[in-house]
């Protein structure tokens, strides 16, 4: 049983990273991908927050699935997700206040994120708790991976920093190097996400 669970988890994560990535394949969660990827630190925290919310919401909804009347299932799903998002938001306010301010309303907007609601409705309502938790974890990791990848290049090329620390030597600037300020703006995020989508399709040879 343990081997089956491990095999399923590995396959789910592999698919969420490549074949069915929430951002680059399903084109979900784009708003937060544009807003929180100016800095790698905020992207990482947002990715972790969404991963925990989608994993545990899947788990709870799967545990309750046989007791939820079909006509109110959406209300129950939203209530579970909203509770977890509030807990995540309060945790960030208590222990990571500066990052919480930078993320602004986008942690709260996880409630409306199509990834979380979609996995709850299409997977958790018809699968076991273990598989549902693994699926939520996998999709959160897939989302977070693209977020961190986009943020890495936006912060590095846009401001010459990573995690807020300068990494490009001063000699580069003295030699005429200039940061790509466009990457710090919304069009820069669209460009980077588009490049990630192209790269994934090219590597998978998916027409």
Coordinates of N, CA and C in Angstrom, one line a residue:
X1 N 0.8 -1.2 0.0 CA 0.0 0.0 0.0 C 0.9 1.3 0.0
X2 N 2.0 1.2 0.8 CA 2.9 2.3 0.9 C 3.6 2.6 -0.4
X3 N 4.0 1.5 -1.1 CA 4.6 1.6 -2.4 C 3.7 2.2 -3.5
X4 N 2.4 1.8 -3.4 CA 1.4 2.4 -4.3 C 1.2 3.9 -4.1
X5 N 1.2 4.3 -2.8 CA 1.0 5.7 -2.5 C 2.2 6.5 -3.0
X6 N 3.4 5.9 -2.7 CA 4.7 6.6 -3.2 C 4.7 6.8 -4.7
X7 N 4.3 5.7 -5.4 CA 4.3 5.7 -6.8 C 3.3 6.7 -7.4
X8 N 2.1 6.7 -6.8 CA 1.1 7.7 -7.2 C 1.6 9.1 -7.0
X9 N 2.2 9.4 -5.8 CA 2.6 10.7 -5.5 C 3.7 11.2 -6.5
X10 N 4.7 10.3 -6.8 CA 5.7 10.7 -7.7 C 5.1 11.0 -9.1
X11 N 4.2 10.1 -9.5 CA 3.6 10.3 -10.9 C 2.8 11.6 -10.9
X12 N 2.0 11.9 -9.8 CA 1.2 13.1 -9.7 C 2.1 14.3 -9.8
X13 N 3.2 14.3 -9.0 CA 4.1 15.5 -9.0 C 4.7 15.7 -10.4
X14 N 5.1 14.6 -11.0 CA 5.7 14.6 -12.4 C 4.8 15.2 -13.4
X15 N 3.5 14.8 -13.3 CA 2.5 15.3 -14.3 C 2.2 16.8 -14.0
X16 N 2.1 17.1 -12.7 CA 1.8 18.5 -12.4 C 3.0 19.5 -12.8
X17 N 4.2 19.0 -12.8 CA 5.3 19.8 -13.2 C 5.4 19.9 -14.7
X18 N 5.0 18.9 -15.5 CA 5.1 18.9 -16.9 C 3.8 18.8 -17.7
X19 N 3.3 17.6 -17.7 CA 2.2 17.3 -18.6 C 0.9 18.1 -18.3
X20 N 0.7 18.4 -17.0 CA -0.6 19.2 -16.7 C -0.3 20.3 -15.7
X21 N 0.8 21.0 -15.9 CA 1.1 22.1 -15.0 C 0.0 23.1 -14.9
X22 N -0.4 23.5 -13.7 CA -1.5 24.4 -13.5 C -1.4 25.7 -14.3
X23 N -0.2 26.3 -14.4 CA 0.0 27.6 -15.0 C 0.4 27.4 -16.5
X24 N 1.4 26.6 -16.8 CA 1.9 26.5 -18.2 C 1.0 25.7 -19.1
X25 N 0.3 24.7 -18.5 CA -0.6 23.8 -19.4 C -2.0 24.2 -19.2
X26 N -2.5 24.4 -18.0 CA -3.9 24.7 -17.8 C -4.2 26.2 -17.8
X27 N -3.2 27.0 -17.8 CA -3.3 28.4 -17.8 C -4.3 28.9 -16.6
X28 N -4.0 28.4 -15.4 CA -4.7 28.8 -14.2 C -3.8 29.6 -13.3
X29 N -4.3 30.4 -12.4 CA -3.5 31.2 -11.4 C -2.6 32.2 -12.0
X30 N -3.0 32.7 -13.2 CA -2.1 33.7 -13.9 C -2.1 35.0 -13.1
X31 N -3.2 35.5 -12.5 CA -3.2 36.8 -11.8 C -2.1 36.8 -10.7
X32 N -2.1 35.8 -9.9 CA -1.1 35.8 -8.8 C 0.3 35.6 -9.4
X33 N 0.4 34.9 -10.5 CA 1.7 34.7 -11.1 C 2.3 36.0 -11.6
X34 N 1.4 36.9 -12.1 CA 1.9 38.2 -12.5 C 2.2 39.1 -11.3
X35 N 1.5 39.0 -10.3 CA 1.6 40.0 -9.2 C 2.7 39.7 -8.2
X36 N 3.0 38.4 -7.9 CA 3.9 38.1 -6.8 C 5.2 37.6 -7.2
X37 N 5.5 37.7 -8.5 CA 6.8 37.2 -9.0 C 7.9 38.3 -9.2
X38 N 7.7 39.4 -8.7 CA 8.7 40.5 -8.8 C 9.9 40.1 -8.0
X39 N 9.7 39.4 -6.9 CA 10.7 39.0 -6.0 C 10.6 37.5 -5.7
X40 N 11.7 36.8 -5.7 CA 11.7 35.4 -5.5 C 11.2 35.0 -4.1
X41 N 11.4 35.8 -3.1 CA 11.0 35.5 -1.8 C 9.5 35.5 -1.7
X42 N 8.8 36.5 -2.3 CA 7.3 36.5 -2.2 C 6.7 35.3 -3.0
X43 N 7.4 35.0 -4.2 CA 6.9 33.9 -5.0 C 7.0 32.6 -4.3
X44 N 8.1 32.4 -3.5 CA 8.3 31.2 -2.8 C 7.3 31.0 -1.7
X45 N 7.0 32.1 -1.0 CA 6.0 32.0 0.1 C 4.6 31.8 -0.4
X46 N 4.3 32.5 -1.5 CA 3.0 32.3 -2.1 C 2.8 30.8 -2.6
X47 N 3.9 30.3 -3.2 CA 3.8 28.9 -3.7 C 3.6 27.9 -2.5
X48 N 4.3 28.1 -1.4 CA 4.2 27.3 -0.3 C 2.7 27.4 0.3
X49 N 2.3 28.6 0.4 CA 0.9 28.9 1.0 C -0.1 28.2 0.1
X50 N -0.1 28.3 -1.2 CA -1.1 27.7 -2.0 C -1.0 26.2 -2.0
X51 N 0.3 25.7 -1.9 CA 0.5 24.2 -1.9 C -0.2 23.6 -0.6
X52 N 0.0 24.3 0.5 CA -0.6 23.8 1.8 C -2.1 23.9 1.7
X53 N -2.6 25.0 1.2 CA -4.1 25.1 1.1 C -4.7 24.1 0.2
X54 N -4.1 23.9 -1.0 CA -4.8 22.9 -1.9 C -4.6 21.5 -1.4
X55 N -3.5 21.2 -0.8 CA -3.3 19.8 -0.3 C -4.2 19.5 0.9
X56 N -4.3 20.4 1.8 CA -5.2 20.1 3.0 C -6.7 20.3 2.7
X57 N -7.0 21.2 1.8 CA -8.4 21.3 1.4 C -8.9 20.0 0.6
X58 N -8.0 19.5 -0.2 CA -8.3 18.2 -0.9 C -8.5 17.1 0.2
X59 N -7.6 17.1 1.1 CA -7.7 16.0 2.2 C -9.0 16.1 2.9
X60 N -9.3 17.3 3.4 CA -10.5 17.5 4.2 C -11.8 17.2 3.4
X61 N -11.8 17.7 2.2 CA -13.0 17.5 1.3 C -13.2 16.1 1.0
X62 N -12.1 15.4 0.7 CA -12.1 13.9 0.5 C -12.7 13.2 1.7
X63 N -12.2 13.6 2.9 CA -12.7 12.9 4.1 C -14.3 13.1 4.3
X64 N -14.7 14.3 3.8 CA -16.1 14.6 4.0 C -17.0 14.3 2.8
X65 N -16.4 13.8 1.7 CA -17.1 13.7 0.4 C -18.4 12.8 0.5
X66 N -18.4 11.8 1.3 CA -19.5 10.9 1.4 C -20.6 11.5 2.3
X67 N -20.4 12.6 3.0 CA -21.3 13.2 3.9 C -21.8 14.5 3.4
X68 N -21.3 15.0 2.2 CA -21.7 16.3 1.7 C -22.8 16.1 0.7
X69 N -24.0 16.7 0.9 CA -25.1 16.6 -0.1 C -24.6 17.3 -1.4
X70 N -24.9 16.7 -2.5 CA -24.4 17.2 -3.8 C -24.9 18.6 -4.1
X71 N -26.1 19.0 -3.6 CA -26.6 20.3 -4.0 C -25.9 21.5 -3.2
X72 N -25.1 21.1 -2.1 CA -24.4 22.2 -1.4 C -22.9 22.0 -1.4
X73 N -22.4 21.1 -2.2 CA -21.0 20.7 -2.2 C -20.1 21.9 -2.5
X74 N -20.5 22.8 -3.4 CA -19.7 24.0 -3.7 C -19.5 24.9 -2.5
X75 N -20.6 25.1 -1.7 CA -20.6 25.9 -0.5 C -19.7 25.3 0.5
X76 N -19.7 24.0 0.7 CA -18.8 23.3 1.7 C -17.4 23.4 1.2
X77 N -17.1 23.2 -0.1 CA -15.7 23.4 -0.6 C -15.2 24.7 -0.3
X78 N -16.0 25.8 -0.7 CA -15.5 27.2 -0.5 C -15.3 27.4 1.0
X79 N -16.2 26.9 1.9 CA -16.0 27.1 3.3 C -14.7 26.5 3.9
X80 N -14.4 25.3 3.4 CA -13.2 24.6 3.8 C -11.9 25.4 3.3
X81 N -12.0 25.8 2.0 CA -10.8 26.5 1.4 C -10.7 27.9 2.1
X82 N -11.8 28.6 2.3 CA -11.7 29.9 3.0 C -11.1 29.8 4.4
X83 N -11.5 28.8 5.1 CA -10.9 28.6 6.5 C -9.4 28.4 6.4
X84 N -8.9 27.6 5.5 CA -7.5 27.3 5.4 C -6.8 28.6 5.0
X85 N -7.4 29.3 4.0 CA -6.7 30.5 3.6 C -6.6 31.6 4.7
X86 N -7.6 31.7 5.5 CA -7.6 32.6 6.6 C -6.5 32.2 7.6
X87 N -6.4 30.9 7.9 CA -5.3 30.4 8.8 C -3.9 30.7 8.2
X88 N -3.7 30.5 6.9 CA -2.5 30.8 6.2 C -2.2 32.3 6.3
X89 N -3.2 33.2 6.0 CA -3.0 34.6 6.1 C -2.6 35.1 7.5
X90 N -3.3 34.6 8.5 CA -3.0 34.9 9.9 C -1.6 34.5 10.3
X91 N -1.2 33.3 9.8 CA 0.2 32.8 10.1 C 1.2 33.8 9.6
X92 N 1.0 34.2 8.3 CA 1.9 35.1 7.7 C 2.0 36.5 8.4
X93 N 0.8 36.9 8.8 CA 0.7 38.2 9.5 C 1.5 38.1 10.8
X94 N 1.4 37.0 11.5 CA 2.0 36.8 12.8 C 3.5 36.6 12.7
X95 N 4.0 35.8 11.7 CA 5.4 35.4 11.7 C 6.2 36.0 10.6
X96 N 5.5 36.5 9.5 CA 6.3 37.0 8.3 C 5.5 38.2 7.9
X97 N 5.5 39.2 8.7 CA 4.6 40.4 8.5 C 5.1 41.2 7.2
X98 N 6.4 41.3 7.0 CA 6.9 42.1 5.9 C 6.4 41.4 4.6
X99 N 6.6 40.1 4.5 CA 6.2 39.4 3.3 C 4.7 39.4 3.2
X100 N 3.9 39.4 4.3 CA 2.5 39.4 4.3 C 2.0 40.8 3.6
X101 N 2.7 41.9 4.0 CA 2.4 43.2 3.4 C 2.7 43.2 1.9
X102 N 3.8 42.6 1.5 CA 4.1 42.6 0.1 C 3.1 41.7 -0.7
X103 N 2.7 40.6 -0.2 CA 1.7 39.8 -0.9 C 0.3 40.4 -0.9
X104 N 0.1 41.3 0.1 CA -1.1 42.1 0.1 C -2.4 41.2 0.0
X105 N -3.3 41.4 -0.9 CA -4.5 40.7 -0.9 C -4.4 39.3 -1.6
X106 N -3.2 39.0 -2.2 CA -3.1 37.8 -3.0 C -3.2 36.5 -2.2
X107 N -2.8 36.5 -1.0 CA -3.0 35.4 -0.1 C -4.5 35.1 0.1
X108 N -5.2 36.2 0.4 CA -6.7 36.0 0.6 C -7.4 35.6 -0.7
X109 N -6.8 36.0 -1.9 CA -7.4 35.6 -3.1 C -7.2 34.1 -3.5
X110 N -6.4 33.4 -2.7 CA -6.3 32.0 -3.0 C -7.6 31.3 -2.9
X111 N -8.6 31.9 -2.2 CA -9.9 31.3 -2.1 C -10.5 31.2 -3.5
X112 N -10.3 32.2 -4.3 CA -10.9 32.2 -5.7 C -10.0 31.6 -6.7
X113 N -8.8 31.1 -6.3 CA -7.9 30.5 -7.3 C -8.5 29.2 -7.9
X114 N -8.5 29.2 -9.2 CA -9.1 28.1 -9.9 C -8.5 26.7 -9.7
X115 N -7.2 26.8 -9.3 CA -6.4 25.5 -9.1 C -7.0 24.8 -7.8
X116 N -7.2 25.6 -6.8 CA -7.7 25.0 -5.5 C -9.1 24.5 -5.7
X117 N -10.0 25.3 -6.2 CA -11.4 24.9 -6.4 C -11.5 23.8 -7.4
X118 N -10.7 23.8 -8.4 CA -10.8 22.8 -9.5 C -10.3 21.4 -8.9
X119 N -9.3 21.4 -8.2 CA -8.8 20.1 -7.6 C -9.8 19.5 -6.6
X120 N -10.4 20.4 -5.8 CA -11.4 20.0 -4.8 C -12.6 19.4 -5.5
X121 N -13.1 20.0 -6.6 CA -14.3 19.6 -7.3 C -14.1 18.4 -8.2
X122 N -13.0 18.4 -8.9 CA -12.8 17.3 -9.9 C -12.0 16.1 -9.3
X123 N -11.3 16.3 -8.3 CA -10.5 15.1 -7.8 C -10.9 14.7 -6.4
X124 N -10.8 15.6 -5.4 CA -11.1 15.3 -4.0 C -12.5 14.7 -3.8
X125 N -13.5 15.1 -4.6 CA -14.8 14.7 -4.4 C -15.0 13.2 -4.8
X126 N -14.0 12.7 -5.5 CA -14.2 11.3 -6.1 C -13.0 10.4 -5.8
X127 N -12.1 10.8 -4.9 CA -10.9 10.0 -4.6 C -10.7 9.9 -3.1
X128 N -9.8 8.9 -2.8 CA -9.5 8.7 -1.4 C -8.7 9.9 -0.8
X129 N -8.7 10.0 0.6 CA -8.0 11.1 1.2 C -6.5 11.1 0.8
X130 N -5.8 9.9 0.8 CA -4.4 9.9 0.5 C -4.1 10.4 -0.9
X131 N -4.9 9.9 -1.8 CA -4.6 10.3 -3.2 C -5.0 11.7 -3.4
X132 N -6.0 12.2 -2.7 CA -6.4 13.6 -2.8 C -5.3 14.6 -2.3
X133 N -4.8 14.2 -1.1 CA -3.7 15.0 -0.5 C -2.5 15.0 -1.5
X134 N -2.1 13.9 -2.0 CA -1.0 13.8 -2.9 C -1.2 14.6 -4.2
X135 N -2.5 14.6 -4.7 CA -2.8 15.4 -5.9 C -2.7 16.9 -5.6
X136 N -3.2 17.3 -4.4 CA -3.1 18.7 -4.0 C -1.7 19.1 -3.9
X137 N -0.9 18.3 -3.3 CA 0.5 18.6 -3.1 C 1.2 18.7 -4.4
X138 N 0.9 17.8 -5.3 CA 1.6 17.8 -6.6 C 1.2 19.1 -7.4
X139 N -0.1 19.5 -7.4 CA -0.5 20.7 -8.2 C 0.1 21.9 -7.6
X140 N 0.2 22.0 -6.2 CA 0.8 23.1 -5.6 C 2.2 23.2 -5.9
X141 N 2.9 22.1 -6.0 CA 4.4 22.1 -6.3 C 4.5 22.6 -7.8
X142 N 3.6 22.1 -8.7 CA 3.7 22.5 -10.1 C 3.5 24.0 -10.2
X143 N 2.5 24.5 -9.5 CA 2.2 26.0 -9.5 C 3.4 26.8 -8.9
X144 N 3.9 26.3 -7.8 CA 5.0 27.0 -7.1 C 6.3 27.0 -8.0
X145 N 6.5 25.9 -8.7 CA 7.8 25.8 -9.5 C 7.8 26.8 -10.6
X146 N 6.6 27.0 -11.3 CA 6.6 28.1 -12.3 C 6.7 29.5 -11.7
X147 N 6.0 29.7 -10.5 CA 6.1 30.9 -9.9 C 7.6 31.3 -9.5
X148 N 8.3 30.3 -8.9 CA 9.7 30.6 -8.5 C 10.6 30.8 -9.7
X149 N 10.3 30.0 -10.8 CA 11.1 30.1 -12.0 C 11.0 31.5 -12.6
X150 N 9.7 32.0 -12.7 CA 9.5 33.3 -13.3 C 10.1 34.4 -12.4
X151 N 9.9 34.2 -11.1 CA 10.4 35.2 -10.1 C 12.0 35.3 -10.1
X152 N 12.6 34.1 -10.3 CA 14.1 34.1 -10.4 C 14.6 35.0 -11.5
X153 N 14.1 34.8 -12.7 CA 14.6 35.6 -13.8 C 14.1 37.1 -13.7
X154 N 12.9 37.3 -13.2 CA 12.4 38.7 -13.1 C 13.3 39.5 -12.1
X155 N 13.5 38.9 -11.0 CA 14.3 39.6 -10.0 C 15.8 39.7 -10.4
X156 N 16.4 38.6 -10.9 CA 17.8 38.6 -11.3 C 18.0 39.6 -12.4
X157 N 17.2 39.5 -13.5 CA 17.5 40.4 -14.7 C 16.9 41.8 -14.5
X158 N 15.8 41.9 -13.7 CA 15.1 43.1 -13.5 C 15.8 44.1 -12.5
X159 N 16.3 43.5 -11.4 CA 16.9 44.3 -10.4 C 18.3 43.9 -10.0
X160 N 18.8 42.8 -10.6 CA 20.2 42.3 -10.2 C 20.3 41.7 -8.9
X161 N 19.1 41.2 -8.3 CA 19.1 40.7 -7.0 C 18.5 39.3 -7.0
X162 N 18.7 38.6 -5.9 CA 18.0 37.3 -5.6 C 17.7 37.3 -4.1
X163 N 16.4 37.1 -3.8 CA 16.0 37.1 -2.4 C 16.3 38.5 -1.7
X164 N 16.4 39.5 -2.6 CA 16.6 40.9 -2.1 C 18.1 41.2 -1.9
X165 N 19.0 40.3 -2.2 CA 20.4 40.6 -2.1 C 21.1 40.7 -3.5
X166 N 21.9 41.8 -3.7 CA 22.6 42.0 -5.0 C 23.5 40.8 -5.3
X167 N 23.4 40.4 -6.5 CA 24.2 39.2 -7.0 C 25.0 39.6 -8.2
X168 N 24.7 40.7 -8.9 CA 25.5 41.1 -10.1 C 26.6 42.0 -9.6
X169 N 27.8 41.7 -9.9 CA 29.0 42.5 -9.5 C 28.9 43.9 -10.0
X170 N 29.4 44.8 -9.1 CA 29.4 46.3 -9.5 C 30.1 46.5 -10.7
X171 N 31.1 45.7 -11.0 CA 32.0 45.9 -12.2 C 31.1 45.7 -13.5
X172 N 30.1 44.9 -13.4 CA 29.2 44.8 -14.6 C 28.5 46.1 -15.0
X173 N 28.1 46.8 -13.9 CA 27.4 48.1 -14.1 C 28.4 49.1 -14.6
X174 N 29.6 49.1 -14.1 CA 30.6 50.0 -14.5 C 31.0 49.8 -16.0
X175 N 30.8 48.5 -16.4 CA 31.2 48.2 -17.8 C 30.0 48.5 -18.7
X176 N 28.9 49.0 -18.2 CA 27.8 49.4 -19.1 C 26.6 48.5 -19.0
X177 N 26.6 47.5 -18.1 CA 25.4 46.6 -17.9 C 24.2 47.4 -17.3
X178 N 23.0 47.1 -17.8 CA 21.8 47.7 -17.3 C 20.8 46.7 -17.0
X179 N 20.1 46.8 -15.8 CA 19.0 45.9 -15.5 C 17.9 46.1 -16.5
X180 N 17.2 45.0 -16.7 CA 16.0 45.0 -17.6 C 14.8 45.4 -16.8
X181 N 14.5 46.7 -16.7 CA 13.4 47.2 -15.9 C 12.0 46.7 -16.4
X182 N 11.9 46.3 -17.6 CA 10.7 45.9 -18.2 C 10.2 44.6 -17.4
X183 N 11.1 43.8 -17.0 CA 10.8 42.5 -16.3 C 10.1 42.8 -15.0
X184 N 10.3 43.9 -14.4 CA 9.6 44.2 -13.1 C 8.2 44.7 -13.3
X185 N 7.8 44.9 -14.6 CA 6.4 45.3 -14.9 C 5.6 44.1 -15.3
X186 N 4.3 44.3 -15.4 CA 3.4 43.2 -15.7 C 3.7 42.6 -17.1
X187 N 4.0 43.4 -18.1 CA 4.4 42.8 -19.4 C 5.6 41.8 -19.3
X188 N 6.5 42.2 -18.4 CA 7.7 41.3 -18.2 C 7.3 40.0 -17.7
X189 N 6.3 39.9 -16.8 CA 5.8 38.7 -16.2 C 5.1 37.9 -17.3
X190 N 4.3 38.5 -18.2 CA 3.7 37.8 -19.3 C 4.7 37.2 -20.2
X191 N 5.8 38.0 -20.5 CA 6.9 37.5 -21.4 C 7.5 36.2 -20.8
X192 N 7.8 36.3 -19.5 CA 8.5 35.1 -18.8 C 7.6 33.9 -18.8
X193 N 6.3 34.1 -18.4 CA 5.4 33.0 -18.4 C 5.3 32.4 -19.8
X194 N 5.2 33.3 -20.8 CA 5.1 32.8 -22.2 C 6.3 32.0 -22.6
X195 N 7.5 32.4 -22.1 CA 8.7 31.6 -22.4 C 8.7 30.3 -21.7
X196 N 8.2 30.2 -20.5 CA 8.1 28.9 -19.8 C 7.1 28.0 -20.5
X197 N 6.0 28.6 -21.0 CA 5.0 27.8 -21.7 C 5.7 27.2 -23.0
X198 N 6.4 28.1 -23.7 CA 7.1 27.6 -24.9 C 8.1 26.5 -24.6
X199 N 8.9 26.7 -23.6 CA 9.9 25.8 -23.2 C 9.3 24.4 -22.9
X200 N 8.2 24.4 -22.1 CA 7.6 23.1 -21.8 C 7.1 22.4 -23.0
X201 N 6.4 23.2 -23.9 CA 5.8 22.6 -25.1 C 7.0 22.1 -26.0
X202 N 8.0 22.8 -26.1 CA 9.2 22.4 -26.9 C 9.8 21.1 -26.4
X203 N 10.0 21.1 -25.1 CA 10.7 19.9 -24.5 C 9.8 18.6 -24.6
X204 N 8.5 18.8 -24.5 CA 7.5 17.7 -24.6 C 7.1 17.4 -26.0
X205 N 7.6 18.3 -27.0 CA 7.3 18.1 -28.4 C 5.7 18.0 -28.6
X206 N 5.0 18.9 -27.8 CA 3.6 18.9 -27.8 C 3.1 20.0 -28.8
X207 N 2.4 19.5 -29.8 CA 1.9 20.5 -30.8 C 0.5 20.9 -30.5

